[in-house]
mmCIF file of C-alpha atoms in Angstrom:
data_model
loop_
_atom_site.group_PDB
_atom_site.id
_atom_site.type_symbol
_atom_site.label_atom_id
_atom_site.label_comp_id
_atom_site.label_asym_id
_atom_site.label_seq_id
_atom_site.Cartn_x
_atom_site.Cartn_y
_atom_site.Cartn_z
ATOM 1 C CA MET A 1 -51.483 8.950 37.194
ATOM 2 C CA HIS A 2 -50.060 12.427 36.555
ATOM 3 C CA TYR A 3 -46.644 11.211 37.730
ATOM 4 C CA ILE A 4 -46.771 8.319 35.284
ATOM 5 C CA PHE A 5 -47.461 10.675 32.358
ATOM 6 C CA LEU A 6 -44.690 13.000 33.540
ATOM 7 C CA ILE A 7 -42.170 10.137 33.685
ATOM 8 C CA LEU A 8 -43.220 8.933 30.211
ATOM 9 C CA PHE A 9 -42.897 12.472 28.849
ATOM 10 C CA LEU A 10 -39.399 12.861 30.298
ATOM 11 C CA ASN A 11 -38.326 9.469 28.953
ATOM 12 C CA ILE A 12 -39.622 10.356 25.480
ATOM 13 C CA ASN A 13 -37.757 13.680 25.569
ATOM 14 C CA ILE A 14 -34.547 11.928 26.623
ATOM 15 C CA LEU A 15 -35.019 9.389 23.841
ATOM 16 C CA PHE A 16 -35.452 12.126 21.236
ATOM 17 C CA SER A 17 -32.482 14.026 22.648
ATOM 18 C CA GLU A 18 -30.250 11.022 21.843
ATOM 19 C CA THR A 19 -31.124 11.076 18.146
ATOM 20 C CA ILE A 20 -29.449 13.200 15.483
ATOM 21 C CA ASP A 21 -31.531 15.864 13.766
ATOM 22 C CA PHE A 22 -28.955 17.179 11.317
ATOM 23 C CA ILE A 23 -25.482 16.264 10.003
ATOM 24 C CA GLN A 24 -23.124 19.117 9.229
ATOM 25 C CA VAL A 25 -19.715 18.994 7.502
ATOM 26 C CA GLU A 26 -17.142 21.731 8.118
ATOM 27 C CA GLY A 27 -13.656 22.522 6.801
ATOM 28 C CA ASN A 28 -14.016 20.840 3.400
ATOM 29 C CA LYS A 29 -13.063 23.687 1.085
ATOM 30 C CA LYS A 30 -12.578 21.391 -1.916
ATOM 31 C CA THR A 31 -13.989 17.979 -0.993
ATOM 32 C CA LYS A 32 -17.658 17.524 -1.856
ATOM 33 C CA ASN A 33 -19.986 16.932 1.094
ATOM 34 C CA TYR A 34 -21.249 13.607 -0.226
ATOM 35 C CA ILE A 35 -17.722 12.141 -0.265
ATOM 36 C CA ILE A 36 -17.702 12.499 3.528
ATOM 37 C CA LEU A 37 -21.381 11.797 4.208
ATOM 38 C CA ARG A 38 -21.379 8.445 2.404
ATOM 39 C CA GLU A 39 -18.693 7.157 4.813
ATOM 40 C CA LEU A 40 -20.797 7.804 7.930
ATOM 41 C CA LYS A 41 -22.637 5.090 9.815
ATOM 42 C CA GLN A 42 -24.528 7.797 11.681
ATOM 43 C CA GLN A 43 -27.744 8.823 9.960
ATOM 44 C CA VAL A 44 -30.350 11.480 10.663
ATOM 45 C CA ASN A 45 -33.031 10.366 13.174
ATOM 46 C CA ASP A 46 -30.788 7.534 14.402
ATOM 47 C CA THR A 47 -29.470 7.307 17.956
ATOM 48 C CA TRP A 48 -25.864 8.429 18.283
ATOM 49 C CA SER A 49 -23.149 6.959 20.478
ATOM 50 C CA ALA A 50 -19.476 7.488 21.234
ATOM 51 C CA GLU A 51 -18.699 4.200 19.472
ATOM 52 C CA THR A 52 -20.390 5.358 16.259
ATOM 53 C CA MET A 53 -18.546 8.666 16.419
ATOM 54 C CA ALA A 54 -15.186 6.878 16.762
ATOM 55 C CA THR A 55 -15.995 4.577 13.826
ATOM 56 C CA ASP A 56 -17.077 7.487 11.629
ATOM 57 C CA LYS A 57 -13.944 9.450 12.522
ATOM 58 C CA ASN A 58 -11.729 6.566 11.401
ATOM 59 C CA ARG A 59 -13.740 5.978 8.224
ATOM 60 C CA VAL A 60 -13.458 9.597 7.132
ATOM 61 C CA TYR A 61 -9.757 9.719 8.039
ATOM 62 C CA ASN A 62 -9.121 6.500 6.081
ATOM 63 C CA LEU A 63 -10.132 8.308 2.901
ATOM 64 C CA GLY A 64 -6.595 9.702 2.995
ATOM 65 C CA LEU A 65 -7.848 13.189 2.143
ATOM 66 C CA PHE A 66 -7.532 14.930 5.497
ATOM 67 C CA SER A 67 -4.774 15.717 7.980
ATOM 68 C CA SER A 68 -7.260 15.688 10.852
ATOM 69 C CA VAL A 69 -10.874 14.660 11.493
ATOM 70 C CA GLU A 70 -12.962 15.596 14.530
ATOM 71 C CA ILE A 71 -16.594 14.729 15.285
ATOM 72 C CA GLU A 72 -18.832 16.198 17.966
ATOM 73 C CA VAL A 73 -22.532 16.526 18.765
ATOM 74 C CA LYS A 74 -23.907 19.969 19.601
ATOM 75 C CA ASN A 75 -27.381 20.811 20.822
ATOM 76 C CA THR A 76 -28.640 24.010 19.181
ATOM 77 C CA ASN A 77 -32.234 25.205 19.402
ATOM 78 C CA GLU A 78 -33.212 21.828 20.851
ATOM 79 C CA GLN A 79 -31.687 20.025 17.864
ATOM 80 C CA ASN A 80 -28.761 17.614 17.980
ATOM 81 C CA ILE A 81 -26.276 18.487 15.244
ATOM 82 C CA TYR A 82 -23.679 15.869 14.273
ATOM 83 C CA ILE A 83 -20.674 17.946 13.221
ATOM 84 C CA VAL A 84 -17.868 16.420 11.149
ATOM 85 C CA ARG A 85 -14.927 18.826 11.075
ATOM 86 C CA VAL A 86 -12.028 18.105 8.684
ATOM 87 C CA SER A 87 -8.739 19.730 7.730
ATOM 88 C CA GLU A 88 -7.766 19.101 4.120
ATOM 89 C CA LYS A 89 -4.263 18.070 3.023
ATOM 90 C CA TRP A 90 -2.250 19.373 0.102
ATOM 91 C CA TYR A 91 -3.503 17.621 -2.990
ATOM 92 C CA VAL A 92 -1.191 18.731 -5.821
ATOM 93 C CA TRP A 93 2.362 17.357 -5.963
ATOM 94 C CA PRO A 94 4.668 18.110 -8.922
ATOM 95 C CA PHE A 95 7.868 16.068 -9.276
ATOM 96 C CA PRO A 96 10.881 15.976 -11.630
ATOM 97 C CA ILE A 97 11.906 12.967 -13.730
ATOM 98 C CA VAL A 98 15.549 12.442 -14.650
ATOM 99 C CA LYS A 99 16.443 9.314 -16.616
ATOM 100 C CA TYR A 100 20.011 8.050 -16.343
ATOM 101 C CA ASP A 101 20.947 5.670 -19.141
ATOM 102 C CA ASN A 102 23.486 3.107 -17.945
ATOM 103 C CA ARG A 103 24.046 1.987 -21.517
ATOM 104 C CA ILE A 104 25.763 5.290 -22.344
ATOM 105 C CA ASP A 105 26.651 6.232 -18.747
ATOM 106 C CA GLN A 106 24.985 9.656 -18.769
ATOM 107 C CA VAL A 107 21.688 11.440 -18.214
ATOM 108 C CA SER A 108 19.590 10.745 -21.290
ATOM 109 C CA SER A 109 16.245 12.422 -20.669
ATOM 110 C CA TYR A 110 14.547 15.035 -18.532
ATOM 111 C CA GLY A 111 10.914 15.506 -17.723
ATOM 112 C CA GLY A 112 8.368 15.898 -15.006
ATOM 113 C CA GLY A 113 5.068 14.754 -13.639
ATOM 114 C CA LEU A 114 2.135 15.805 -11.509
ATOM 115 C CA ILE A 115 -0.008 13.965 -8.982
ATOM 116 C CA HIS A 116 -3.377 15.566 -8.246
ATOM 117 C CA GLN A 117 -5.159 13.860 -5.366
ATOM 118 C CA ASN A 118 -8.838 14.492 -4.695
ATOM 119 C CA PHE A 119 -9.281 15.769 -8.243
ATOM 120 C CA ARG A 120 -12.512 17.790 -8.584
ATOM 121 C CA GLY A 121 -13.092 17.217 -4.858
ATOM 122 C CA ARG A 122 -14.534 13.761 -5.590
ATOM 123 C CA ASP A 123 -11.771 11.542 -4.119
ATOM 124 C CA GLU A 124 -10.353 10.912 -7.583
ATOM 125 C CA ASP A 125 -6.609 10.745 -8.222
ATOM 126 C CA VAL A 126 -4.945 11.641 -11.508
ATOM 127 C CA SER A 127 -1.280 11.600 -12.405
ATOM 128 C CA ALA A 128 0.656 12.215 -15.594
ATOM 129 C CA GLY A 129 4.288 12.498 -16.549
ATOM 130 C CA ALA A 130 6.638 12.410 -19.507
ATOM 131 C CA THR A 131 10.290 12.673 -20.464
ATOM 132 C CA ALA A 132 12.001 14.043 -23.561
ATOM 133 C CA GLY A 133 15.480 13.385 -24.886
ATOM 134 C CA GLN A 134 17.166 10.200 -25.994
ATOM 135 C CA VAL A 135 14.501 8.216 -24.136
ATOM 136 C CA SER A 136 10.902 9.407 -24.543
ATOM 137 C CA GLU A 137 8.499 7.972 -21.993
ATOM 138 C CA TYR A 138 5.086 8.768 -20.565
ATOM 139 C CA PHE A 139 2.415 7.589 -18.159
ATOM 140 C CA LEU A 140 -1.178 8.580 -17.438
ATOM 141 C CA TRP A 141 -3.109 7.308 -14.420
ATOM 142 C CA TYR A 142 -6.680 7.781 -13.134
ATOM 143 C CA SER A 143 -8.179 6.253 -9.974
ATOM 144 C CA ASN A 144 -11.622 6.507 -8.404
ATOM 145 C CA PRO A 145 -12.217 4.259 -5.341
ATOM 146 C CA TRP A 146 -15.994 4.833 -5.387
ATOM 147 C CA ILE A 147 -17.231 5.676 -8.854
ATOM 148 C CA SER A 148 -20.725 4.194 -8.418
ATOM 149 C CA GLY A 149 -22.900 1.855 -6.339
ATOM 150 C CA ASP A 150 -21.381 0.352 -3.187
ATOM 151 C CA HIS A 151 -17.690 1.265 -3.500
ATOM 152 C CA ASN A 152 -17.527 0.280 -7.176
ATOM 153 C CA SER A 153 -14.014 1.377 -8.136
ATOM 154 C CA LEU A 154 -12.095 2.120 -11.337
ATOM 155 C CA ASP A 155 -8.356 2.377 -11.984
ATOM 156 C CA ILE A 156 -6.818 2.997 -15.440
ATOM 157 C CA THR A 157 -3.154 3.394 -16.411
ATOM 158 C CA ILE A 158 -1.501 3.868 -19.813
ATOM 159 C CA TYR A 159 2.290 3.752 -19.831
ATOM 160 C CA ASP A 160 5.510 3.537 -21.821
ATOM 161 C CA GLN A 161 8.328 3.380 -19.271
ATOM 162 C CA SER A 162 11.713 1.813 -18.575
ATOM 163 C CA SER A 163 13.605 0.872 -15.426
ATOM 164 C CA ASP A 164 17.089 -0.387 -14.598
ATOM 165 C CA HIS A 165 17.255 -3.741 -12.878
ATOM 166 C CA HIS A 166 18.690 -3.287 -9.383
ATOM 167 C CA VAL A 167 20.917 -6.392 -9.633
ATOM 168 C CA TYR A 168 21.773 -7.046 -13.267
ATOM 169 C CA SER A 169 23.012 -4.777 -16.043
ATOM 170 C CA ILE A 170 19.750 -4.748 -17.935
ATOM 171 C CA VAL A 171 17.017 -2.254 -18.716
ATOM 172 C CA GLU A 172 13.364 -3.313 -18.774
ATOM 173 C CA ASP A 173 11.158 -1.375 -21.216
ATOM 174 C CA ASP A 174 7.419 -1.770 -20.623
ATOM 175 C CA LYS A 175 4.562 -0.494 -22.746
ATOM 176 C CA GLY A 176 0.917 -1.275 -22.138
ATOM 177 C CA MET A 177 -2.366 -0.560 -20.416
ATOM 178 C CA TYR A 178 -3.842 -1.531 -17.047
ATOM 179 C CA VAL A 179 -7.542 -1.500 -16.083
ATOM 180 C CA GLU A 180 -8.882 -2.465 -12.656
ATOM 181 C CA GLY A 181 -12.386 -2.507 -11.217
ATOM 182 C CA GLY A 182 -13.829 -3.644 -7.926
ATOM 183 C CA PHE A 183 -16.651 -3.588 -5.421
ATOM 184 C CA TYR A 184 -17.360 -4.048 -1.714
ATOM 185 C CA LYS A 185 -19.467 -6.680 0.030
ATOM 186 C CA GLY A 186 -20.310 -4.990 3.290
ATOM 187 C CA TYR A 187 -17.679 -2.643 4.662
ATOM 188 C CA ASN A 188 -14.844 -5.120 5.246
ATOM 189 C CA HIS A 189 -14.872 -7.315 2.118
ATOM 190 C CA LYS A 190 -13.346 -5.918 -1.071
ATOM 191 C CA PHE A 191 -13.098 -7.665 -4.461
ATOM 192 C CA ASN A 192 -10.936 -6.393 -7.324
ATOM 193 C CA PHE A 193 -10.363 -7.617 -10.879
ATOM 194 C CA TRP A 194 -7.874 -6.396 -13.461
ATOM 195 C CA LEU A 195 -6.548 -6.701 -16.999
ATOM 196 C CA ASN A 196 -3.010 -5.700 -17.927
ATOM 197 C CA TYR A 197 -1.689 -5.924 -21.479
ATOM 198 C CA ASN A 198 2.083 -5.468 -21.523
ATOM 199 C CA ASN A 199 4.941 -5.626 -24.001
ATOM 200 C CA LYS A 200 8.316 -5.995 -22.297
ATOM 201 C CA VAL A 201 11.738 -5.690 -23.894
ATOM 202 C CA ILE A 202 14.909 -6.516 -21.943
ATOM 203 C CA ASP A 203 18.042 -4.751 -23.123
ATOM 204 C CA PHE A 204 21.573 -5.672 -22.004
ATOM 205 C CA PHE A 205 23.821 -2.647 -21.774
ATOM 206 C CA ASP A 206 27.034 -4.367 -20.614
ATOM 207 C CA ASP A 207 27.139 -8.125 -20.067
ATOM 208 C CA GLU A 208 30.595 -7.921 -18.504
ATOM 209 C CA GLN A 209 29.414 -5.778 -15.600
ATOM 210 C CA LEU A 210 26.878 -8.115 -14.034
ATOM 211 C CA VAL A 211 26.627 -7.369 -10.332
ATOM 212 C CA ALA A 212 25.479 -10.880 -9.382
ATOM 213 C CA ALA A 213 25.692 -14.347 -10.931
ATOM 214 C CA PRO A 214 25.604 -14.623 -14.769
ATOM 215 C CA PHE A 215 22.288 -15.177 -16.500
ATOM 216 C CA GLU A 216 21.068 -18.614 -17.426
ATOM 217 C CA SER A 217 20.911 -19.232 -21.166
ATOM 218 C CA ASP A 218 17.103 -19.011 -21.137
ATOM 219 C CA TYR A 219 17.296 -15.426 -19.925
ATOM 220 C CA ILE A 220 19.695 -14.456 -22.699
ATOM 221 C CA GLY A 221 17.726 -16.412 -25.298
ATOM 222 C CA GLN A 222 14.520 -14.416 -24.803
ATOM 223 C CA THR A 223 14.433 -10.655 -24.435
ATOM 224 C CA LYS A 224 10.912 -9.875 -25.673
ATOM 225 C CA TYR A 225 7.735 -10.766 -23.810
ATOM 226 C CA SER A 226 4.118 -10.051 -24.654
ATOM 227 C CA TYR A 227 1.280 -11.063 -22.359
ATOM 228 C CA LEU A 228 -2.164 -10.344 -20.986
ATOM 229 C CA ARG A 229 -2.255 -10.483 -17.192
ATOM 230 C CA ILE A 230 -5.678 -11.270 -15.728
ATOM 231 C CA GLY A 231 -5.941 -11.022 -11.975
ATOM 232 C CA SER A 232 -8.304 -10.968 -9.039
ATOM 233 C CA GLN A 233 -8.021 -9.931 -5.420
ATOM 234 C CA TYR A 234 -9.919 -10.551 -2.214
ATOM 235 C CA ARG A 235 -9.278 -8.173 0.671
ATOM 236 C CA TYR A 236 -10.623 -8.464 4.210
ATOM 237 C CA ASP A 237 -9.870 -5.377 6.271
ATOM 238 C CA THR A 238 -10.973 -4.543 9.828
ATOM 239 C CA ARG A 239 -8.114 -2.132 10.669
ATOM 240 C CA ASP A 240 -9.294 0.937 12.544
ATOM 241 C CA ILE A 241 -6.770 3.321 10.926
ATOM 242 C CA TYR A 242 -5.184 2.224 7.675
ATOM 243 C CA ILE A 243 -1.800 3.996 7.907
ATOM 244 C CA ASP A 244 -1.368 3.434 11.664
ATOM 245 C CA PRO A 245 -3.541 0.542 12.917
ATOM 246 C CA ASN A 246 -4.161 -0.034 16.617
ATOM 247 C CA SER A 247 -6.298 -3.115 16.079
ATOM 248 C CA GLY A 248 -7.795 -5.267 13.371
ATOM 249 C CA ILE A 249 -6.989 -7.789 10.662
ATOM 250 C CA PHE A 250 -5.801 -7.205 7.115
ATOM 251 C CA LEU A 251 -5.909 -10.104 4.635
ATOM 252 C CA ASP A 252 -4.994 -9.686 0.970
ATOM 253 C CA ILE A 253 -5.064 -12.604 -1.504
ATOM 254 C CA GLU A 254 -4.130 -12.021 -5.152
ATOM 255 C CA PHE A 255 -4.307 -14.406 -8.120
ATOM 256 C CA ASN A 256 -2.605 -13.642 -11.446
ATOM 257 C CA HIS A 257 -2.571 -15.552 -14.715
ATOM 258 C CA LEU A 258 -0.245 -14.267 -17.441
ATOM 259 C CA PHE A 259 -1.472 -15.439 -20.846
ATOM 260 C CA GLY A 260 1.617 -15.343 -23.033
ATOM 261 C CA PHE A 261 1.612 -14.407 -26.722
ATOM 262 C CA TYR A 262 4.117 -15.452 -29.379
ATOM 263 C CA ASP A 263 7.109 -16.992 -27.542
ATOM 264 C CA THR A 264 5.968 -16.030 -24.041
ATOM 265 C CA ASP A 265 4.838 -18.936 -21.855
ATOM 266 C CA ASP A 266 1.882 -18.731 -19.484
ATOM 267 C CA MET A 267 2.708 -17.912 -15.858
ATOM 268 C CA PHE A 268 0.689 -18.127 -12.650
ATOM 269 C CA ASP A 269 1.172 -16.662 -9.203
ATOM 270 C CA ILE A 270 -0.625 -16.413 -5.863
ATOM 271 C CA GLU A 271 0.301 -13.767 -3.303
ATOM 272 C CA LEU A 272 -0.869 -13.806 0.317
ATOM 273 C CA ASP A 273 -0.455 -10.937 2.784
ATOM 274 C CA PHE A 274 -1.929 -11.523 6.271
ATOM 275 C CA ASN A 275 -1.631 -9.057 9.166
ATOM 276 C CA ILE A 276 -2.910 -8.960 12.755
ATOM 277 C CA TYR A 277 -2.770 -5.814 14.906
ATOM 278 C CA LYS A 278 -3.374 -5.814 18.660
ATOM 279 C CA SER A 279 -2.956 -2.872 21.024
ATOM 280 C CA PHE A 280 -1.575 -3.211 24.559
ATOM 281 C CA PHE A 281 -0.273 -0.787 27.184
ATOM 282 C CA SER A 282 -2.614 1.864 25.773
ATOM 283 C CA TYR A 283 -0.936 4.597 27.820
ATOM 284 C CA LEU A 284 2.210 3.976 25.717
ATOM 285 C CA GLY A 285 0.313 3.627 22.451
ATOM 286 C CA SER A 286 1.841 0.172 21.996
ATOM 287 C CA VAL A 287 0.741 -2.151 19.187
ATOM 288 C CA PHE A 288 1.793 -5.714 18.334
ATOM 289 C CA LYS A 289 1.809 -6.694 14.658
ATOM 290 C CA TYR A 290 2.222 -10.102 13.040
ATOM 291 C CA ASN A 291 2.646 -10.411 9.264
ATOM 292 C CA PHE A 292 2.775 -13.470 7.012
ATOM 293 C CA PHE A 293 3.749 -12.699 3.419
ATOM 294 C CA SER A 294 4.203 -15.236 0.627
ATOM 295 C CA ASN A 295 4.375 -15.499 -3.141
ATOM 296 C CA ILE A 296 4.018 -18.780 -5.063
ATOM 297 C CA GLN A 297 4.619 -18.900 -8.840
ATOM 298 C CA TYR A 298 4.365 -21.552 -11.525
ATOM 299 C CA SER A 299 5.215 -21.936 -15.204
ATOM 300 C CA LYS A 300 5.900 -24.947 -17.410
ATOM 301 C CA SER A 301 9.300 -23.447 -18.247
ATOM 302 C CA GLU A 302 11.823 -21.430 -16.259
ATOM 303 C CA LEU A 303 10.552 -18.100 -15.012
ATOM 304 C CA PRO A 304 12.123 -15.024 -16.654
ATOM 305 C CA ILE A 305 14.329 -12.589 -14.772
ATOM 306 C CA PHE A 306 11.523 -10.054 -14.219
ATOM 307 C CA LYS A 307 9.601 -12.651 -12.185
ATOM 308 C CA LYS A 308 12.391 -13.106 -9.652
ATOM 309 C CA ASN A 309 11.876 -11.931 -6.069
ATOM 310 C CA TYR A 310 14.677 -10.522 -3.913
ATOM 311 C CA ILE A 311 13.810 -11.207 -0.288
ATOM 312 C CA GLY A 312 16.503 -9.176 1.427
ATOM 313 C CA GLY A 313 15.782 -5.657 2.635
ATOM 314 C CA GLN A 314 12.715 -3.497 2.844
ATOM 315 C CA SER A 315 9.327 -5.230 3.046
ATOM 316 C CA TYR A 316 11.036 -8.640 3.204
ATOM 317 C CA VAL A 317 13.766 -9.778 5.633
ATOM 318 C CA ARG A 318 15.548 -6.775 7.090
ATOM 319 C CA GLY A 319 19.235 -7.097 7.875
ATOM 320 C CA TYR A 320 20.026 -8.256 4.330
ATOM 321 C CA SER A 321 20.487 -6.480 1.016
ATOM 322 C CA ALA A 322 18.252 -7.043 -2.004
ATOM 323 C CA ILE A 323 21.465 -7.263 -4.047
ATOM 324 C CA PRO A 324 22.794 -10.795 -3.422
ATOM 325 C CA SER A 325 26.479 -9.897 -3.810
ATOM 326 C CA ASN A 326 26.187 -7.253 -1.070
ATOM 327 C CA ASN A 327 25.509 -9.961 1.528
ATOM 328 C CA GLU A 328 28.463 -11.586 3.284
ATOM 329 C CA ILE A 329 26.820 -15.001 3.447
ATOM 330 C CA ALA A 330 27.257 -18.357 1.726
ATOM 331 C CA ASN A 331 25.034 -19.049 -1.301
ATOM 332 C CA ALA A 332 23.866 -15.427 -1.340
ATOM 333 C CA THR A 333 22.198 -15.596 -4.750
ATOM 334 C CA GLU A 334 20.392 -18.844 -3.905
ATOM 335 C CA ARG A 335 19.129 -17.342 -0.627
ATOM 336 C CA ILE A 336 18.160 -13.866 -1.858
ATOM 337 C CA GLU A 337 17.136 -14.269 -5.530
ATOM 338 C CA VAL A 338 14.149 -16.628 -5.480
ATOM 339 C CA GLU A 339 10.903 -17.331 -7.280
ATOM 340 C CA ASN A 340 8.774 -18.323 -4.284
ATOM 341 C CA PHE A 341 9.047 -17.233 -0.665
ATOM 342 C CA LEU A 342 7.517 -17.430 2.822
ATOM 343 C CA ILE A 343 8.160 -14.596 5.300
ATOM 344 C CA ASN A 344 7.029 -14.078 8.905
ATOM 345 C CA SER A 345 7.458 -10.711 10.628
ATOM 346 C CA PHE A 346 6.830 -9.571 14.192
ATOM 347 C CA GLU A 347 6.734 -5.931 15.304
ATOM 348 C CA ILE A 348 6.101 -4.002 18.501
ATOM 349 C CA GLN A 349 5.670 -0.261 18.118
ATOM 350 C CA SER A 350 5.109 2.467 20.701
ATOM 351 C CA THR A 351 4.349 6.149 20.302
ATOM 352 C CA LEU A 352 7.171 8.659 20.694
ATOM 353 C CA ILE A 353 5.333 11.680 19.274
ATOM 354 C CA ASN A 354 1.556 11.523 18.917
ATOM 355 C CA ARG A 355 0.304 11.578 15.343
ATOM 356 C CA LYS A 356 -1.719 14.764 14.889
ATOM 357 C CA GLU A 357 -1.916 18.023 12.939
ATOM 358 C CA TYR A 358 0.857 20.246 14.342
ATOM 359 C CA LEU A 359 0.674 22.857 11.564
ATOM 360 C CA ASP A 360 -2.128 23.725 9.177
ATOM 361 C CA GLN A 361 -2.435 20.832 6.684
ATOM 362 C CA VAL A 362 0.677 19.175 8.166
ATOM 363 C CA GLU A 363 0.072 16.005 10.183
ATOM 364 C CA MET A 364 3.010 14.169 11.692
ATOM 365 C CA GLY A 365 3.996 11.671 14.375
ATOM 366 C CA ILE A 366 6.783 9.237 15.275
ATOM 367 C CA ASP A 367 6.674 5.659 16.587
ATOM 368 C CA PHE A 368 9.503 3.511 17.943
ATOM 369 C CA VAL A 369 9.624 -0.037 16.511
ATOM 370 C CA LEU A 370 11.200 -3.364 17.518
ATOM 371 C CA PHE A 371 11.059 -6.095 14.872
ATOM 372 C CA ALA A 372 12.123 -9.599 13.864
ATOM 373 C CA ASP A 373 11.806 -11.092 10.360
ATOM 374 C CA TYR A 374 12.197 -14.728 9.319
ATOM 375 C CA GLY A 375 12.009 -15.853 5.716
ATOM 376 C CA ILE A 376 12.988 -18.490 3.236
ATOM 377 C CA GLY A 377 12.836 -18.679 -0.538
ATOM 378 C CA TYR A 378 13.022 -21.440 -3.116
ATOM 379 C CA ASN A 379 12.804 -21.852 -6.864
ATOM 380 C CA LEU A 380 10.327 -23.466 -9.204
ATOM 381 C CA ASN A 381 10.221 -27.284 -9.102
ATOM 382 C CA LYS A 382 12.701 -27.375 -6.229
ATOM 383 C CA SER A 383 12.100 -28.292 -2.603
ATOM 384 C CA ILE A 384 12.688 -25.910 0.275
ATOM 385 C CA ASN A 385 16.205 -25.964 1.685
ATOM 386 C CA TRP A 386 15.801 -24.852 5.296
ATOM 387 C CA ASN A 387 19.530 -24.148 5.483
ATOM 388 C CA ASN A 388 18.830 -21.116 3.287
ATOM 389 C CA SER A 389 16.682 -19.462 5.965
ATOM 390 C CA LEU A 390 17.153 -15.757 6.716
ATOM 391 C CA LEU A 391 16.652 -14.118 10.121
ATOM 392 C CA GLY A 392 16.896 -10.402 10.831
ATOM 393 C CA TYR A 393 15.986 -8.297 13.849
ATOM 394 C CA GLY A 394 16.469 -4.767 15.097
ATOM 395 C CA LEU A 395 14.843 -1.449 15.888
ATOM 396 C CA GLY A 396 13.691 1.591 14.000
ATOM 397 C CA LEU A 397 11.489 4.635 13.659
ATOM 398 C CA LYS A 398 8.206 4.961 11.831
ATOM 399 C CA ILE A 399 7.572 8.572 10.791
ATOM 400 C CA PHE A 400 4.085 9.693 9.787
ATOM 401 C CA LEU A 401 4.167 12.808 7.616
ATOM 402 C CA MET A 402 1.214 14.258 5.722
ATOM 403 C CA GLY A 403 -0.442 10.906 5.076
ATOM 404 C CA ALA A 404 2.774 9.097 4.147
ATOM 405 C CA VAL A 405 4.786 6.634 6.247
ATOM 406 C CA ILE A 406 8.603 6.728 6.257
ATOM 407 C CA LYS A 407 10.452 3.838 7.939
ATOM 408 C CA PHE A 408 14.052 4.023 9.144
ATOM 409 C CA ASP A 409 15.380 0.713 10.504
ATOM 410 C CA TYR A 410 18.660 -0.665 11.791
ATOM 411 C CA ALA A 411 18.787 -4.462 11.479
ATOM 412 C CA LEU A 412 21.151 -7.257 12.477
ATOM 413 C CA ASN A 413 21.065 -10.718 10.937
ATOM 414 C CA MET A 414 21.821 -14.276 11.998
ATOM 415 C CA HIS A 415 25.110 -14.154 10.094
ATOM 416 C CA GLY A 416 26.585 -11.396 12.246
ATOM 417 C CA THR A 417 26.305 -8.416 9.893
ATOM 418 C CA SER A 418 24.024 -5.386 10.012
ATOM 419 C CA ARG A 419 22.345 -2.965 7.640
ATOM 420 C CA TRP A 420 20.374 0.291 7.610
ATOM 421 C CA HIS A 421 17.056 0.429 5.768
ATOM 422 C CA LEU A 422 15.133 3.506 4.654
ATOM 423 C CA PHE A 423 11.791 3.096 2.926
#
């Protein structure tokens, strides 16, 4: 009988020794404790496991606030302490703004901006910028991914900005306001909703210097657009590490309805982004990725120039340029400048330099990538012409630096030409 009680006593002690008595956060000089604690699956008085520790490490790292995250369990004074140790990144990034006005062929305005990540240590981001000179512009942005409840988020932007079109000799001036909110259902299901009121003015600075094909008359006939864009998004995300996934699924579906005012017609679009990640040859850090990306638009009239997609180059079909005339292929504009598109991409990446914190607050790593992209585009109310397909393939480097990802690719295409891509 004494042996039975002894065995029960030992089993109870072992059971208690596998539970966590206290959770401790270290290294967060600016970030508030609760920002980290609310990401943890591990709770006090719950049993801990290596699997839970790995999940918590990825969740905290996915906040994008830290260059490294380590978790360990220490037994001190017969108590199990769950220690989350982080190394914070740089959070304040100033940047210059120089506006070059193609209409007068000279620099027209100077200014600057500031991005402050993890503002107040609460995982908020704020950014502001302005220019002065012949062109006065500004923007103000605030983002909080978890402002209340279960990942209830808020994103607000006020702006008055302009940009040169990368193909045509036009300048797009936009002025408006954007508000987005969202919430989670569980940890993997995210829902977002937004309102965007925008006034757009298209200005031609030299019609004789069009880089690609001339505009249709509808484009020239309307240069002012005013609309309210109402949108929604569903996101399913099981990736282990957001910036460098080893496994998981990422699905993003977006719906947008542009309610036009005055002479602006209503426009609709659906965007689908589906990704699968699967690791193999773990000793090489190899990962296979498949991506399907599409955008389908509709309007009762022709879509304006700012709704065109250019499916050559970065994030689309590598091996081609986003400027149609830079491609040595037949029907370049018809192939590259489209309203709707379907793109499939395949990638295999392997680790060259492990991603980790090599210097204080400086995380970096390098992966080698092999890829192949296949895509096709078509225009509103027209059928798909499979002869306009695009195929590109090649190799590249993926550089991880302080939370950002820089891609450097060399791509060949089915038409026998090649191109470098940096993005």
